[in-house]
PDB file of C-alpha atoms in Angstrom:
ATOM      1  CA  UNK A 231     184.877 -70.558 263.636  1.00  0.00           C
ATOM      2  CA  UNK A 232     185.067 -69.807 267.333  1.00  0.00           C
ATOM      3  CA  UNK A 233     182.117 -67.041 267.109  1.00  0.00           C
ATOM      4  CA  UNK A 234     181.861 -64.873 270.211  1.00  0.00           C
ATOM      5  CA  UNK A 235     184.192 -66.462 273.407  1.00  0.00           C
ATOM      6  CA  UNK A 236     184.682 -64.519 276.293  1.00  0.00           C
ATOM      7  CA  UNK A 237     187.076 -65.711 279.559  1.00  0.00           C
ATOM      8  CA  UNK A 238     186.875 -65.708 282.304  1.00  0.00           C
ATOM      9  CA  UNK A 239     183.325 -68.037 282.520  1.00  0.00           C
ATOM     10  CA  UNK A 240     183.050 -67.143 286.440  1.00  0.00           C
ATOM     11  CA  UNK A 241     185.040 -64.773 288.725  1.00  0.00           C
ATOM     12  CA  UNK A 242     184.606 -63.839 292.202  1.00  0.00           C
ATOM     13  CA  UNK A 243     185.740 -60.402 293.142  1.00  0.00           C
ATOM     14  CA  UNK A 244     186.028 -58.406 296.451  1.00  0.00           C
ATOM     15  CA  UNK A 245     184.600 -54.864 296.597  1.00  0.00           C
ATOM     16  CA  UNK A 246     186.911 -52.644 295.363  1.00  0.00           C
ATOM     17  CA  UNK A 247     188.879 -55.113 293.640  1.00  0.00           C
ATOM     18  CA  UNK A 248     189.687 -54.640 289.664  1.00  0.00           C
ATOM     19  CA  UNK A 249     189.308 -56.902 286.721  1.00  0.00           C
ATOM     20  CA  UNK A 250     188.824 -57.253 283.044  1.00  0.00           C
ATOM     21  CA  UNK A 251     186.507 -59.305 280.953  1.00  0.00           C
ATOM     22  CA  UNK A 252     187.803 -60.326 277.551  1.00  0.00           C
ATOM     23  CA  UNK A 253     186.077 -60.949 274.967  1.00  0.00           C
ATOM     24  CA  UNK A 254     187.166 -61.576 271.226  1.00  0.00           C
ATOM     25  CA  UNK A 255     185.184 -62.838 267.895  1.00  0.00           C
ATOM     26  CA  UNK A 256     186.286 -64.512 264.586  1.00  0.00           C
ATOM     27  CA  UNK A 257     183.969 -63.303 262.171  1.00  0.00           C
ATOM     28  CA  UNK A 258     185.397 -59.940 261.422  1.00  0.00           C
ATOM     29  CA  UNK A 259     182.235 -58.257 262.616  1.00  0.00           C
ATOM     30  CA  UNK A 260     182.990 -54.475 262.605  1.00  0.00           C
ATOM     31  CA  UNK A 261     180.143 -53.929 265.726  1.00  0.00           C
ATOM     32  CA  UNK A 262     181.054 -55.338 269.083  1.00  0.00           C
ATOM     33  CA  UNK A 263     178.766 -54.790 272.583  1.00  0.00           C
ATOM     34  CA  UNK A 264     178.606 -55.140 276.333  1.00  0.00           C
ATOM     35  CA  UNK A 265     175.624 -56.383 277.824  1.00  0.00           C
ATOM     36  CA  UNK A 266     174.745 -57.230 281.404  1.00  0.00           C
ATOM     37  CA  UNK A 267     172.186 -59.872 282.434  1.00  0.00           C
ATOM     38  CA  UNK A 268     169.776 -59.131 285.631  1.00  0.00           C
ATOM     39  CA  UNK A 269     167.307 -61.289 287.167  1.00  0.00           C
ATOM     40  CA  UNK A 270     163.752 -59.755 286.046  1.00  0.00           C
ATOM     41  CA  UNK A 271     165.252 -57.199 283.795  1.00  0.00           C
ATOM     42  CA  UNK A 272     166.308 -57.260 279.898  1.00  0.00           C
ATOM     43  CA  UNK A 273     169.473 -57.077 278.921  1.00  0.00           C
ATOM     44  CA  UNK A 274     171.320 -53.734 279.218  1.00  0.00           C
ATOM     45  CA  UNK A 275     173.641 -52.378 277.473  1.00  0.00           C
ATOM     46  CA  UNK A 276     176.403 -51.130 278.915  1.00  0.00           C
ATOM     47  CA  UNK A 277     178.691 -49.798 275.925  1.00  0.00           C
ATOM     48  CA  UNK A 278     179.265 -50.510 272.017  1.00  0.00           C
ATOM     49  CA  UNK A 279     182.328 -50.473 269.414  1.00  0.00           C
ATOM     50  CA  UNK A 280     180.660 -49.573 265.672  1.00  0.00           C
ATOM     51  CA  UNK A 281     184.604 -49.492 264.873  1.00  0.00           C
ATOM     52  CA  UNK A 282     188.344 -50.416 266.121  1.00  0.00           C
ATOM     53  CA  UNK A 283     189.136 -47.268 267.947  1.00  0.00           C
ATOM     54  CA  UNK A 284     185.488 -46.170 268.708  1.00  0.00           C
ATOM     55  CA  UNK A 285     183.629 -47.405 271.331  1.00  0.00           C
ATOM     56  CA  UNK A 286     179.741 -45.241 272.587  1.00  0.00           C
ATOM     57  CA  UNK A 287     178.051 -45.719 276.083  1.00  0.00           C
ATOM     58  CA  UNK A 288     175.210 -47.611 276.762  1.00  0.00           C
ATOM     59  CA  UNK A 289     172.262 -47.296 279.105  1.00  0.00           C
ATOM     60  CA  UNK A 290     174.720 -48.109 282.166  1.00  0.00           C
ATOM     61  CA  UNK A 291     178.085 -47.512 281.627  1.00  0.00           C
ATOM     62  CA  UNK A 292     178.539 -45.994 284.742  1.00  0.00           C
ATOM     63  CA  UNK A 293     181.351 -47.771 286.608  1.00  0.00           C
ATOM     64  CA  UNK A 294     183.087 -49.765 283.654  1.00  0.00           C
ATOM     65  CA  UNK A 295     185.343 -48.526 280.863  1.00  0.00           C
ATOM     66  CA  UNK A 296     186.342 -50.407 277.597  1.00  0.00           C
ATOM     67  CA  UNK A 297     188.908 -50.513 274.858  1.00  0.00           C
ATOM     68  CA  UNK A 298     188.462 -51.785 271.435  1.00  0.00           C
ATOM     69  CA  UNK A 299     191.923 -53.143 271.189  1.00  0.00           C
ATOM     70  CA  UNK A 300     191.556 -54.165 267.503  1.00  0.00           C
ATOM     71  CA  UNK A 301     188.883 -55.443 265.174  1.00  0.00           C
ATOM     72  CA  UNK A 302     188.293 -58.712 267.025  1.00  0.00           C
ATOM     73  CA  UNK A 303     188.841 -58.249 270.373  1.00  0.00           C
ATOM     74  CA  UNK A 304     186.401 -55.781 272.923  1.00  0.00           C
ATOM     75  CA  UNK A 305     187.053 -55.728 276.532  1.00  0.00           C
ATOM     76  CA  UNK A 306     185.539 -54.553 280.100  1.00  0.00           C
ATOM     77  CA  UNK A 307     186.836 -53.350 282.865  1.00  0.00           C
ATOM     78  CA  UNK A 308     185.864 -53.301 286.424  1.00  0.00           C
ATOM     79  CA  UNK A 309     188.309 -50.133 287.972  1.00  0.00           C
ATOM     80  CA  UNK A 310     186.520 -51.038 291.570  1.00  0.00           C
ATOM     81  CA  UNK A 311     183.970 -53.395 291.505  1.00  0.00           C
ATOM     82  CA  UNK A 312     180.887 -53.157 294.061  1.00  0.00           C
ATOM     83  CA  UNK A 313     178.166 -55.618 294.773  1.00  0.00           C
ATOM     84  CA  UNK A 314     175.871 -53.886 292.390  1.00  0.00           C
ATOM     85  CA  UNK A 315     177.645 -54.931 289.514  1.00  0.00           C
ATOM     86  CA  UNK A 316     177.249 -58.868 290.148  1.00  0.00           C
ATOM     87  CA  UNK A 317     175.843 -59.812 286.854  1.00  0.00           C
ATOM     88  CA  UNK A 318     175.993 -62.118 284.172  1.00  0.00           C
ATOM     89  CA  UNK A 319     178.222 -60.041 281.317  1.00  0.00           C
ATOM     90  CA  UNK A 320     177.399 -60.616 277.463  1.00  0.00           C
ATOM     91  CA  UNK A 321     179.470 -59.953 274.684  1.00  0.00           C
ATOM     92  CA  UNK A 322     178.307 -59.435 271.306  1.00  0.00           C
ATOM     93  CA  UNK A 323     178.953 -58.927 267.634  1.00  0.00           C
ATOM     94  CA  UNK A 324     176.978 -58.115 265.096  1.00  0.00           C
ATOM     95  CA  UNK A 325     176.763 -57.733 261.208  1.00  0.00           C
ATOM     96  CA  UNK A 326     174.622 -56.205 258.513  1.00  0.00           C
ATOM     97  CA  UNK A 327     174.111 -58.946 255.309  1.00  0.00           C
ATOM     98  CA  UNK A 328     171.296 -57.527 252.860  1.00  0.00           C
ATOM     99  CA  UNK A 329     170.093 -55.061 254.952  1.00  0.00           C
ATOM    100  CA  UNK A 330     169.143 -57.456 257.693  1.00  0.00           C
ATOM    101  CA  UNK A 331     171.360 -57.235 261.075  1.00  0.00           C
ATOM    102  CA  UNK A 332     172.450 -60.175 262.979  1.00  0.00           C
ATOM    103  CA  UNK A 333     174.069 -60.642 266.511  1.00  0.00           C
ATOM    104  CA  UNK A 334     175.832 -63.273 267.952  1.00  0.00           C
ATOM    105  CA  UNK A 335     176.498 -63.625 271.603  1.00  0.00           C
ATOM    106  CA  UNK A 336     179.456 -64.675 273.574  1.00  0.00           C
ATOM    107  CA  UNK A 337     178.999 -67.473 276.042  1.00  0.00           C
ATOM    108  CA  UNK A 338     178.808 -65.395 279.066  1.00  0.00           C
ATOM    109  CA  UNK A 339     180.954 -64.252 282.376  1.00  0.00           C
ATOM    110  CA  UNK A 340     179.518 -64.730 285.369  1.00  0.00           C
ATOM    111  CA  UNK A 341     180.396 -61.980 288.436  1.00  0.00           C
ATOM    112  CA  UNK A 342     180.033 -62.396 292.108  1.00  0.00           C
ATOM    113  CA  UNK A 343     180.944 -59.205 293.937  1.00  0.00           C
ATOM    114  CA  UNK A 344     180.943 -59.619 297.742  1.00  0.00           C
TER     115      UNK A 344
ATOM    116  CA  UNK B 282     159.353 -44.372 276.966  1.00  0.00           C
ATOM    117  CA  UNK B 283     160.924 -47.185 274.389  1.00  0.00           C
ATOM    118  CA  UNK B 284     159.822 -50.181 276.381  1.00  0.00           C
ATOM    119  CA  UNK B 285     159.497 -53.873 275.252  1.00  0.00           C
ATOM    120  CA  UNK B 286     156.822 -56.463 276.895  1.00  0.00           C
ATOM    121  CA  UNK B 287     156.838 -60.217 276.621  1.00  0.00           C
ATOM    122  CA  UNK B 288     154.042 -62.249 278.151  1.00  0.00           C
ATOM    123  CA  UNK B 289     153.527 -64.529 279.594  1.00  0.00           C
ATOM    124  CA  UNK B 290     156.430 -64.579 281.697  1.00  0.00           C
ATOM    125  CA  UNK B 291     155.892 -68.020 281.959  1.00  0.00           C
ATOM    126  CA  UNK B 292     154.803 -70.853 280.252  1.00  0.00           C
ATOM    127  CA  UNK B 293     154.477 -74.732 280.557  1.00  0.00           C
ATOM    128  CA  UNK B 294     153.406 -77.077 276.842  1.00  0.00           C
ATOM    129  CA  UNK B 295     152.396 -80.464 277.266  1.00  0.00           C
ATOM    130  CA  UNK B 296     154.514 -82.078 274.054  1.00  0.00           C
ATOM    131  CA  UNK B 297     152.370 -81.203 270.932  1.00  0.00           C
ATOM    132  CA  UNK B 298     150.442 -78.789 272.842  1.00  0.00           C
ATOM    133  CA  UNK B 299     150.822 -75.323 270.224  1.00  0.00           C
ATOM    134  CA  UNK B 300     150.999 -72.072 271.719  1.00  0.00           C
ATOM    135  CA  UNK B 301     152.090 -68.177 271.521  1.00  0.00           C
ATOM    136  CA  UNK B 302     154.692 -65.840 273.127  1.00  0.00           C
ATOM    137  CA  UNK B 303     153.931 -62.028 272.336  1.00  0.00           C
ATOM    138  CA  UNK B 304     156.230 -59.457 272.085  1.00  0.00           C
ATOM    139  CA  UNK B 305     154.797 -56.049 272.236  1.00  0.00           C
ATOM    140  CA  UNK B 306     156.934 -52.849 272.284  1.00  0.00           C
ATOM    141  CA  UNK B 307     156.601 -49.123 272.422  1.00  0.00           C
ATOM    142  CA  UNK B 308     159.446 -47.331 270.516  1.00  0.00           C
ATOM    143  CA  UNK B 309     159.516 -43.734 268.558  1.00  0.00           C
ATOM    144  CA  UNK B 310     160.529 -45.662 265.085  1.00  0.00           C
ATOM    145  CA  UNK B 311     161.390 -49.313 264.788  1.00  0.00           C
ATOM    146  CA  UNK B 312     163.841 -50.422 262.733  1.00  0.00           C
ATOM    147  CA  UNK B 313     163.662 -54.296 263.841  1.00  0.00           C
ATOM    148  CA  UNK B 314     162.785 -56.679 266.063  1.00  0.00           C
ATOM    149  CA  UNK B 315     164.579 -59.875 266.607  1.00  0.00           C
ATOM    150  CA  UNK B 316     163.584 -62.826 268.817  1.00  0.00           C
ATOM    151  CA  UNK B 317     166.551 -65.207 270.495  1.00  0.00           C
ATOM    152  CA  UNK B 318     166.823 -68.434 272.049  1.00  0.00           C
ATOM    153  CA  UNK B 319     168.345 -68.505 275.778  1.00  0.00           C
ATOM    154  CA  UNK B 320     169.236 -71.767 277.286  1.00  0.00           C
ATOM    155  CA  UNK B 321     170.102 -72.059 281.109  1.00  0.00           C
ATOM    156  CA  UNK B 322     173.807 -70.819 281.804  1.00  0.00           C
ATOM    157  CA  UNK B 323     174.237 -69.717 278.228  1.00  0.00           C
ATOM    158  CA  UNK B 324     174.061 -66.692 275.688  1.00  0.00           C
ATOM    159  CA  UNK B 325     171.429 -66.078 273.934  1.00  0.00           C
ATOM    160  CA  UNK B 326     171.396 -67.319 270.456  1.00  0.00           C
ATOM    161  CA  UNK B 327     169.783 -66.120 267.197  1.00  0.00           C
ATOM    162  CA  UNK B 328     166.271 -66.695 265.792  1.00  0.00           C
ATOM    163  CA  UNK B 329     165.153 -64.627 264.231  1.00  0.00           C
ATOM    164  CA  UNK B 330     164.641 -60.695 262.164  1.00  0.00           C
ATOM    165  CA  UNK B 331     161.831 -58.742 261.526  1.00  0.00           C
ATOM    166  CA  UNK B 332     161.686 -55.307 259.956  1.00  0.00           C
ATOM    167  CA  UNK B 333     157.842 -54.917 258.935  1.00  0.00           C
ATOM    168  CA  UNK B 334     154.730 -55.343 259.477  1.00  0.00           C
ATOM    169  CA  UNK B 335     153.046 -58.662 257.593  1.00  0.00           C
ATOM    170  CA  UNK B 336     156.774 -59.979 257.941  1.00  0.00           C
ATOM    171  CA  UNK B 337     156.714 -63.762 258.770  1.00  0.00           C
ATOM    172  CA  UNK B 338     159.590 -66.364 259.404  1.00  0.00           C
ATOM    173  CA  UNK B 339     160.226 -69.634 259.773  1.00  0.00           C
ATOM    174  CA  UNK B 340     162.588 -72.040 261.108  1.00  0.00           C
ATOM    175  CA  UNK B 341     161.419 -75.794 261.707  1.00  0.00           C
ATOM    176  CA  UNK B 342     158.746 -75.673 264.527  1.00  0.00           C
ATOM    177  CA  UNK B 343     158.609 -72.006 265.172  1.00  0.00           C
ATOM    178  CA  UNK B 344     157.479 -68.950 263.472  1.00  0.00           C
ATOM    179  CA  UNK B 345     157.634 -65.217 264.071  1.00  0.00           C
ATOM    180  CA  UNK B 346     155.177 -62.487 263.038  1.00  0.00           C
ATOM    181  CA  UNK B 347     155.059 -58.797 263.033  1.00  0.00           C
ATOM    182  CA  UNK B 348     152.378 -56.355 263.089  1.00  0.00           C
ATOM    183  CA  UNK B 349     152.723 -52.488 264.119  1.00  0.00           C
ATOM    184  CA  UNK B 350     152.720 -53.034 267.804  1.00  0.00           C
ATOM    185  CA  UNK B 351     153.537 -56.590 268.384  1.00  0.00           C
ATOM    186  CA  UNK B 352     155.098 -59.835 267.488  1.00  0.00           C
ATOM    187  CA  UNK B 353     154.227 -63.294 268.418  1.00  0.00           C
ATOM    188  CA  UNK B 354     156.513 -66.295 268.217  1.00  0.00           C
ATOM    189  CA  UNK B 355     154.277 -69.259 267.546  1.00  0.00           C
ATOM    190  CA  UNK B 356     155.551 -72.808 268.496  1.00  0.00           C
ATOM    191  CA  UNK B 357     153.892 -75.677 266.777  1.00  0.00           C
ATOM    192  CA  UNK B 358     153.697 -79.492 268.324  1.00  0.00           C
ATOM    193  CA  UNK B 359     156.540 -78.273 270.421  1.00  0.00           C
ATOM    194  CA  UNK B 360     158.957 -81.050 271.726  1.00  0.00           C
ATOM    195  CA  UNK B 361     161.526 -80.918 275.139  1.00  0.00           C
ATOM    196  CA  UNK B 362     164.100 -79.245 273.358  1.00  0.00           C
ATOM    197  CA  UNK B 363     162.178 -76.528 272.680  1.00  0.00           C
ATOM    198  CA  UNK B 364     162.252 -75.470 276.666  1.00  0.00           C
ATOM    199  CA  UNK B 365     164.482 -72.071 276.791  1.00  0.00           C
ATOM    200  CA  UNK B 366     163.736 -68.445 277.711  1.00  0.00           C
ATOM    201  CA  UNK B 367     162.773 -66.662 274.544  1.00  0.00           C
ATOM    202  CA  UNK B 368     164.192 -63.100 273.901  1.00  0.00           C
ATOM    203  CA  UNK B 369     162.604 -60.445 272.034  1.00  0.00           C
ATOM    204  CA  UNK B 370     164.518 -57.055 271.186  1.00  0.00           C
ATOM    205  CA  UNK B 371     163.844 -54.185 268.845  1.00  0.00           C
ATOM    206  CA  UNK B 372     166.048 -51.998 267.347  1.00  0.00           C
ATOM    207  CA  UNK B 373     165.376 -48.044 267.209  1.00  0.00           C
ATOM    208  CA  UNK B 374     165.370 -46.218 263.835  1.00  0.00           C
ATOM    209  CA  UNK B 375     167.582 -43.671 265.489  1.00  0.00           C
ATOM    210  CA  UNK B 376     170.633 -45.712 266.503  1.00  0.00           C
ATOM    211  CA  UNK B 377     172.103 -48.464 264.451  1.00  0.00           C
ATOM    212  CA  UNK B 378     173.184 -50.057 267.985  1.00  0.00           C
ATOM    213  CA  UNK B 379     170.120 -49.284 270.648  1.00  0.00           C
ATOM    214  CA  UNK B 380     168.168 -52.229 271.077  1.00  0.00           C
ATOM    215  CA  UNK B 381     166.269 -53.214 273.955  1.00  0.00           C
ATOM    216  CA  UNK B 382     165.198 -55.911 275.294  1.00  0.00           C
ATOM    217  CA  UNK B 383     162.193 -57.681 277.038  1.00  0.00           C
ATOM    218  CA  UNK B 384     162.434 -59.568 280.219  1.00  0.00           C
ATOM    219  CA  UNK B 385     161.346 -63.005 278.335  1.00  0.00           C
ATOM    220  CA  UNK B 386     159.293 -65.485 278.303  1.00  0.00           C
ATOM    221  CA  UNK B 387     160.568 -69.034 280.533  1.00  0.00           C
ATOM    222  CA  UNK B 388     158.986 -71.914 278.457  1.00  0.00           C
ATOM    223  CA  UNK B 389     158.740 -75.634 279.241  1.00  0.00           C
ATOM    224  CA  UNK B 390     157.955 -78.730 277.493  1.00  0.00           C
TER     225      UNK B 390
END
């Protein structure tokens, strides 16, 4: 198994320019999330898929959209990226087994907005 | 305000040298806490789950504990490969997928 992979690894983007982060797992988790990774701050989530078809915001979803395309793949998009959103971007699935949750993450994209 | 604290931010082990990270959170009902491993240029990775108080677990040189208001992540005779940033995260009671997570804690061996 694969786990969590995610493409591109690295991107550079111009402001106002648009892009998509994919992200897909093999482990036919039903949950799927995207995180974003800050210098000096937690990871933050930015929206979650309990379902194909479903997807929630997160605490800041504000500038990025998402589609749950089917059970295994989750992706993020940038409609006009700005500097603010240079980040490291997570993806993430996660499963219940005996009560007990568990959540893998996806190597990482790294985003340079200039 | 659901917050989550992990001190020290950093930390620096001689090899063998044991030692603590805590974990300390404020959140309305806590449905788990979890603890990763982060190595540089990578996703975090797994470690641990914790869902009460008295909980313990293993897992070769570490071990996690949980009271009401904290958790530490003990490290015993810790060796090189043991250097990573070490997540903690908990998990509200309200919503399955809220967690939050604390800044970390930078070790090195």
């Amino acid at each position: 198994n694969a786990g969590v992979t995610q493409t591109p690894k690295f991107q550079v983007l111009k402001t106002g320019q648009s892009m998509t982060l994919q992200c897909a797992q093999d482990m036919n988790h039903n949950s799927m999330y995207w995180y974003r990774q800050d210098p000096g701050m937690g990871l933050r989530l930015i929206y979650y898929s309990a379902s194909e078809g479903t997807t929630d915001k997160g605490e800041v979803p504000n500038g990025y959209n998402v589609s749950r395309l089917n059970k295994r793949e989750f992706s993020l998009r940038l409609e006009s990226a700005a500097p603010s959103q240079t980040s490291v971007y997570f993806c993430a699935s996660s499963v219940e087994t005996s009560g007990r949750e568990t959540q893998y993450f996806g190597p990482g994209t790294r985003l340079l907005v200039l | 305000e659901d917050q989550v604290t992990q001190s020290p931010e950093a930390l620096r082990l001689q090899e063998g040298e044991s030692s603590s990270l805590n974990c300390s959170y404020t959140v309305s009902g806590l449905r788990g806490l979890f603890w990763y491993r982060q190595d540089p240029g990578k996703g975090p990775e797994f470690l641990f789950t914790l869902y009460s108080a008295g909980e313990e677990k293993e897992k070769e040189r570490l071990k996690a504990t949980l009271t009401k208001k904290e958790s530490f992540l003990h490290i015993t005779a810790p060796k090189p490969e043991d250097s990573a940033t070490y997540l903690c995260a908990v998990q509200e009671e309200s919503g399955t997928y809220k967690y939050i997570f604390g800044t970390g804690t930078r070790l090195k061996v």
